[in-house]
Each structure stands twice: as C-alpha cells, then as structure tokens.
Amino acid sequence: MSARDWSIQEIARLAGTTSRTLRHYDDIGLLPPSRIAHNGYRHYDEQALVRLQRILLLRELGLGLPQIAEVLDPSTSSGTQGAKAEASALETHLALLREEQTRLARQIASVESTIAALRGGEELMAENMFDGFDHTGYKEEVEERWGKKAYADSDRWWRGMTDAERAAWQRRVSDLGRDWIAAAESGIDPASDEAQAIARRHVEWLTGIPGTPAAAPGGDVRGYVIGLGEMYVADPRFGANYATSAGGTHGAEFVRDALRVYAEANL
C-alpha cells in the first residue's frame, strides 16, 4: 500500500458520512486515525479506508457497532471463525442485494407497461401499475427512525388513495428523479437557481407525506431534509434513484448538496 493518506473531511465526503461519525468511531476504538497532524486533524491511510469500507458494509447489514467491533477484532477475524463470520455477513448482504434487484426489476416492468399503455392510448391496468412499489417493506425502518405513529399515518394516507392519485404521486416522484439526474449531469452548481427550484419542489413533496417530520406541525423540517440528503448518499437503495451516467454517488451527492443549501436558506 502507498504512503498516501486523507484528511477526516476528505474521508467523510468520499464515504458519504460525517466527520462527527468518524470521530465517534475513533473514540470507541473502532476506527482510529492513521496519524494526527500538527493541527490536530485526523488522517487515514489506505488500510484505514479498507476498514471503514467494511464497517459501512456491516452497518448496512444492520449490525450494531459492538457487533462490528467483534467481527473486525483481529483476534477472531484473522482466523477461521472470523472468516466464516465475514462470509456469512457477505452472504446476507448478497441476498439483500438480489432481493432489491428483483424488486427493481418489477418496478421497471411496471413503469414500462404504463408508458406503453399511455403512448398506445390503451386502458391502464391499475392492478399492475404498482408492482414492486410495496412501501410496507420499509415498515420496521420507518418505525425505528420516526416511531410507529409515523408509519401508521403514512400507511393510512397511502392506502386511502385512489388508483389515479397513486399514479399521479408516482409520476411526481419520477419527474423529480428525472429532473435531479438531468441537473446533476448538466454540471450546474447545487446552489444555482435551477437546482434550488428542484430542491423547493422536493421539499414541497416531502411536506405532503403524512407521518414524516416534514409534515408534522412544528417538526424539524430543516433537520429532516438535510438528514435525508445525507441518507441518499449513504444508502444505495435511495441513491439509486439519482444515479447518473457518471456512476457512483455523484447524483445523490448533488441532491444532498442542493437540499442542504435550500434548507439552510429557507427552512
């Protein structure tokens, strides 16, 4: 490995996390910096980057920090037991990826069918339009993040929609995704008027979904919007909605930055 290293700010940006999180990982002994510069800033070498990649993967699999520390413990991970634990974790991750791949394939087929029907002047088949859009797959995650009431409110809102209202809502989501990707690929600044206009539409969309902090009276809309932007980068499930031809998290990072500028200026 080379002798190159990166500052904590660079690593936070590249990994889609925060300097605060990295400092916490250092405080609990999970990811110590490779060196500390004369100005007190933490720096990380390639070996630390590899360890951070594994930490983020295990976090995505749902492991808590104490469990991750056990998996990465050299006294166990270097042996057969540790290798089996990592293999098991990767197998779980692979199964989740395949499940998500199947869901996305169903969504693609559903949307393609709707497009063909609209262009051909055919009657829409409501029972087929939402294949792959089952929001209940996020039930546990929503309840954990924002409480059972948040999920119950949003679930009641979704189920109370007519087929036409659901279709209109999905078109709104698709339009936002399309416009975000086009803006990111155009090379404009996230703080530009064009990007901020999309950010305003995005926030208006969020505030119209019951059960979210953005819709609750007195809720922390600013913190919620900024937090979601960070999640778009950190969570591949959401980042995929803003994937550009450049690949990676470029599109999601553009959305995150534009939402942060909008939130700090308007919320």
Coordinates of C-alpha atoms in Angstrom, one line a residue:
M1 CA 0.0 0.0 0.0
S2 CA 1.1 3.6 -0.7
A3 CA 2.0 6.1 2.0
R4 CA -0.8 8.5 0.9
D5 CA -3.4 9.4 3.4
W6 CA -6.6 11.5 3.5
S7 CA -7.9 14.1 6.0
I8 CA -11.1 13.3 8.0
Q9 CA -13.0 15.8 5.9
E10 CA -12.0 14.1 2.7
I11 CA -12.9 10.7 4.0
A12 CA -16.3 11.9 5.3
R13 CA -17.1 13.3 1.9
L14 CA -15.9 10.2 -0.1
A15 CA -17.7 7.8 2.2
G16 CA -20.9 9.8 2.4
T17 CA -20.7 10.1 6.2
T18 CA -19.7 12.9 8.6
S19 CA -16.6 13.9 10.5
R20 CA -18.6 13.6 13.7
T21 CA -19.3 9.9 12.9
L22 CA -15.6 9.3 12.2
R23 CA -14.6 10.9 15.4
H24 CA -17.1 8.7 17.3
Y25 CA -15.6 5.6 15.6
D26 CA -12.2 6.8 16.9
D27 CA -13.5 7.5 20.4
I28 CA -14.8 3.9 20.7
G29 CA -11.7 2.3 19.2
L30 CA -13.5 1.1 16.1
L31 CA -11.6 3.2 13.5
P32 CA -8.5 5.1 14.9
P33 CA -6.9 7.5 12.5
S34 CA -3.5 6.5 11.0
R35 CA -2.0 9.8 12.2
I36 CA -2.9 13.1 13.8
A37 CA -1.5 16.1 12.1
H38 CA 0.1 19.1 13.9
N39 CA -3.1 21.0 13.6
G40 CA -5.0 18.2 15.4
Y41 CA -6.8 16.9 12.3
R42 CA -7.2 13.1 11.9
H43 CA -5.8 11.5 8.8
Y44 CA -6.5 8.0 7.4
D45 CA -4.3 5.8 5.2
E46 CA -5.4 3.1 2.7
Q47 CA -5.6 0.4 5.4
A48 CA -8.0 2.6 7.4
L49 CA -10.1 3.1 4.3
V50 CA -10.4 -0.6 3.8
R51 CA -11.5 -1.0 7.4
L52 CA -14.0 1.9 7.0
Q53 CA -15.5 0.2 3.9
R54 CA -16.0 -3.0 6.0
I55 CA -17.6 -1.0 8.8
L56 CA -20.1 0.7 6.4
L57 CA -20.9 -2.6 4.8
L58 CA -21.7 -4.2 8.2
R59 CA -23.7 -1.2 9.3
E60 CA -25.8 -1.6 6.1
L61 CA -26.4 -5.2 7.1
G62 CA -27.9 -4.0 10.4
L63 CA -25.1 -4.8 12.8
G64 CA -24.6 -2.6 15.8
L65 CA -21.2 -1.0 16.5
P66 CA -20.3 -3.5 19.3
Q67 CA -21.0 -6.4 16.9
I68 CA -19.0 -4.8 14.2
A69 CA -16.1 -4.4 16.6
E70 CA -16.3 -8.2 17.4
V71 CA -16.3 -9.1 13.7
L72 CA -13.3 -6.8 13.0
D73 CA -11.4 -7.9 16.0
P74 CA -8.0 -9.3 14.8
S75 CA -8.1 -12.0 17.4
T76 CA -11.1 -13.5 15.7
S77 CA -11.3 -12.1 12.2
S78 CA -7.9 -13.4 11.2
G79 CA -8.8 -16.9 11.9
T80 CA -11.3 -19.4 10.6
Q81 CA -14.1 -18.2 12.8
G82 CA -13.7 -14.6 11.7
A83 CA -13.6 -15.5 8.1
K84 CA -16.8 -17.5 8.5
A85 CA -18.5 -14.5 10.2
E86 CA -17.4 -12.2 7.3
A87 CA -18.6 -14.8 4.7
S88 CA -21.9 -15.1 6.5
A89 CA -22.3 -11.3 6.6
L90 CA -21.5 -11.0 2.9
E91 CA -24.0 -13.8 2.0
T92 CA -26.7 -11.9 3.9
H93 CA -25.7 -8.7 2.0
L94 CA -25.8 -10.6 -1.3
A95 CA -29.3 -12.0 -0.5
L96 CA -30.5 -8.4 0.2
L97 CA -29.0 -7.1 -3.0
R98 CA -30.7 -9.8 -5.0
E99 CA -34.0 -9.1 -3.3
E100 CA -33.6 -5.4 -4.1
Q101 CA -32.6 -6.3 -7.7
T102 CA -35.8 -8.4 -8.1
R103 CA -38.0 -5.5 -6.7
L104 CA -36.4 -3.0 -9.0
A105 CA -36.9 -5.3 -12.0
R106 CA -40.6 -5.5 -11.1
Q107 CA -40.8 -1.7 -10.8
I108 CA -39.1 -1.3 -14.2
A109 CA -41.5 -3.7 -15.9
S110 CA -44.4 -1.9 -14.2
V111 CA -43.4 1.5 -15.4
E112 CA -42.6 0.3 -18.9
S113 CA -46.0 -1.2 -19.1
T114 CA -47.6 2.1 -18.0
I115 CA -45.6 4.0 -20.6
A116 CA -46.6 1.7 -23.4
A117 CA -50.2 1.9 -22.4
L118 CA -50.1 5.7 -22.2
R119 CA -48.4 6.1 -25.6
G120 CA -50.7 3.5 -27.2
G121 CA -53.9 5.0 -25.8
E122 CA -54.7 1.8 -24.0
E123 CA -56.5 1.4 -20.7
L124 CA -54.3 1.4 -17.7
M125 CA -54.3 -1.7 -15.6
A126 CA -54.4 -0.4 -12.1
E127 CA -53.7 -3.8 -10.5
N128 CA -50.3 -3.9 -12.4
M129 CA -49.2 -0.4 -12.0
F130 CA -47.7 -0.6 -8.6
D131 CA -45.9 -4.0 -8.7
G132 CA -42.7 -3.5 -6.9
F133 CA -43.8 -0.4 -5.1
D134 CA -44.8 -2.1 -1.8
H135 CA -44.0 0.6 0.8
T136 CA -44.6 -1.8 3.7
G137 CA -41.1 -3.2 3.0
Y138 CA -39.8 -0.2 5.0
K139 CA -42.2 -0.6 7.9
E140 CA -39.6 -1.6 10.5
E141 CA -37.1 1.0 9.3
V142 CA -39.7 3.9 9.4
E143 CA -40.9 2.9 12.9
E144 CA -37.4 2.7 14.2
R145 CA -36.4 6.1 12.8
W146 CA -39.6 8.1 13.4
G147 CA -42.0 5.9 15.5
K148 CA -45.0 3.7 14.9
K149 CA -47.3 6.7 14.5
A150 CA -45.3 8.0 11.6
Y151 CA -45.6 4.7 9.8
A152 CA -49.3 4.3 10.6
D153 CA -50.1 7.8 9.4
S154 CA -48.2 7.4 6.1
D155 CA -49.7 3.9 5.6
R156 CA -53.2 5.2 6.1
W157 CA -52.6 8.0 3.7
W158 CA -51.2 5.7 1.0
R159 CA -54.0 3.1 1.3
G160 CA -56.6 5.8 1.3
M161 CA -55.5 7.0 -2.2
T162 CA -57.4 6.1 -5.3
D163 CA -55.5 4.4 -8.1
A164 CA -55.4 7.7 -10.0
E165 CA -54.0 9.5 -7.0
R166 CA -51.3 6.9 -6.6
A167 CA -50.4 7.1 -10.2
A168 CA -50.1 10.9 -10.0
W169 CA -48.0 10.7 -6.9
Q170 CA -45.6 8.2 -8.6
R171 CA -45.4 10.4 -11.7
R172 CA -44.4 13.3 -9.4
V173 CA -41.6 11.1 -7.8
S174 CA -40.4 10.0 -11.3
D175 CA -40.4 13.6 -12.5
L176 CA -38.3 14.7 -9.6
G177 CA -35.8 11.9 -10.1
R178 CA -35.6 12.7 -13.8
D179 CA -35.0 16.4 -13.2
W180 CA -32.5 15.8 -10.4
I181 CA -30.4 13.5 -12.7
A182 CA -30.6 15.9 -15.6
A183 CA -29.4 18.8 -13.3
A184 CA -26.6 16.7 -11.9
E185 CA -25.4 15.6 -15.3
S186 CA -25.6 19.2 -16.7
G187 CA -22.8 20.3 -14.3
I188 CA -24.7 23.2 -12.7
D189 CA -23.9 24.3 -9.2
P190 CA -26.2 22.8 -6.5
A191 CA -26.7 26.4 -5.3
S192 CA -27.9 27.6 -8.7
D193 CA -31.4 28.8 -9.3
E194 CA -32.2 25.8 -11.4
A195 CA -31.1 23.3 -8.8
Q196 CA -32.8 25.3 -6.0
A197 CA -36.0 25.2 -7.9
I198 CA -35.9 21.4 -7.9
A199 CA -35.0 21.4 -4.2
R200 CA -38.0 23.5 -3.5
R201 CA -40.3 21.0 -5.3
H202 CA -38.6 18.2 -3.5
V203 CA -39.3 19.8 -0.1
E204 CA -42.9 20.5 -1.1
W205 CA -43.2 16.8 -2.0
L206 CA -41.8 15.7 1.3
T207 CA -44.1 18.0 3.4
G208 CA -47.1 16.4 1.7
I209 CA -46.4 12.9 3.0
P210 CA -48.2 12.4 6.3
G211 CA -46.2 10.8 9.1
T212 CA -42.8 12.4 8.2
P213 CA -41.2 15.1 10.4
A214 CA -41.5 17.4 7.4
A215 CA -45.3 17.1 7.5
A216 CA -45.8 17.3 11.3
P217 CA -46.7 20.7 12.8
G218 CA -43.7 22.1 14.5
G219 CA -41.5 19.3 13.1
D220 CA -37.8 19.8 12.4
V221 CA -38.2 20.1 8.6
R222 CA -34.7 21.6 8.2
G223 CA -33.0 18.7 10.0
Y224 CA -35.2 16.2 8.3
V225 CA -34.4 17.4 4.8
I226 CA -30.7 17.7 5.5
G227 CA -30.7 14.2 7.1
L228 CA -32.5 12.7 4.1
G229 CA -29.9 14.2 1.8
E230 CA -27.2 12.5 3.7
M231 CA -29.1 9.3 3.6
Y232 CA -29.5 9.5 -0.2
V233 CA -25.7 9.3 -0.4
A234 CA -25.1 6.7 2.3
D235 CA -27.9 4.3 1.4
P236 CA -27.7 2.7 -2.1
R237 CA -31.4 1.9 -2.1
F238 CA -32.2 5.6 -2.2
G239 CA -29.1 6.8 -4.1
A240 CA -30.1 4.6 -7.0
N241 CA -33.0 6.9 -7.6
Y242 CA -30.5 9.7 -8.6
A243 CA -27.8 7.6 -10.4
T244 CA -26.2 9.5 -13.2
S245 CA -24.1 8.3 -16.2
A246 CA -21.0 9.2 -14.1
G247 CA -21.8 6.3 -11.8
G248 CA -21.1 6.1 -8.1
T249 CA -22.9 8.5 -5.8
H250 CA -22.4 11.6 -8.0
G251 CA -26.1 12.2 -8.5
A252 CA -27.1 11.6 -4.8
E253 CA -24.3 13.9 -3.7
F254 CA -25.7 16.7 -6.0
V255 CA -29.2 16.2 -4.5
R256 CA -27.7 16.2 -0.9
D257 CA -25.8 19.4 -1.6
A258 CA -28.7 21.2 -3.2
L259 CA -31.1 20.2 -0.4
R260 CA -28.7 21.4 2.2
V261 CA -28.3 24.8 0.5
Y262 CA -32.1 25.1 0.2
A263 CA -32.7 24.0 3.8
E264 CA -30.2 26.4 5.3
A265 CA -31.5 29.3 3.4
N266 CA -35.3 28.7 3.6
L267 CA -36.2 26.3 6.5

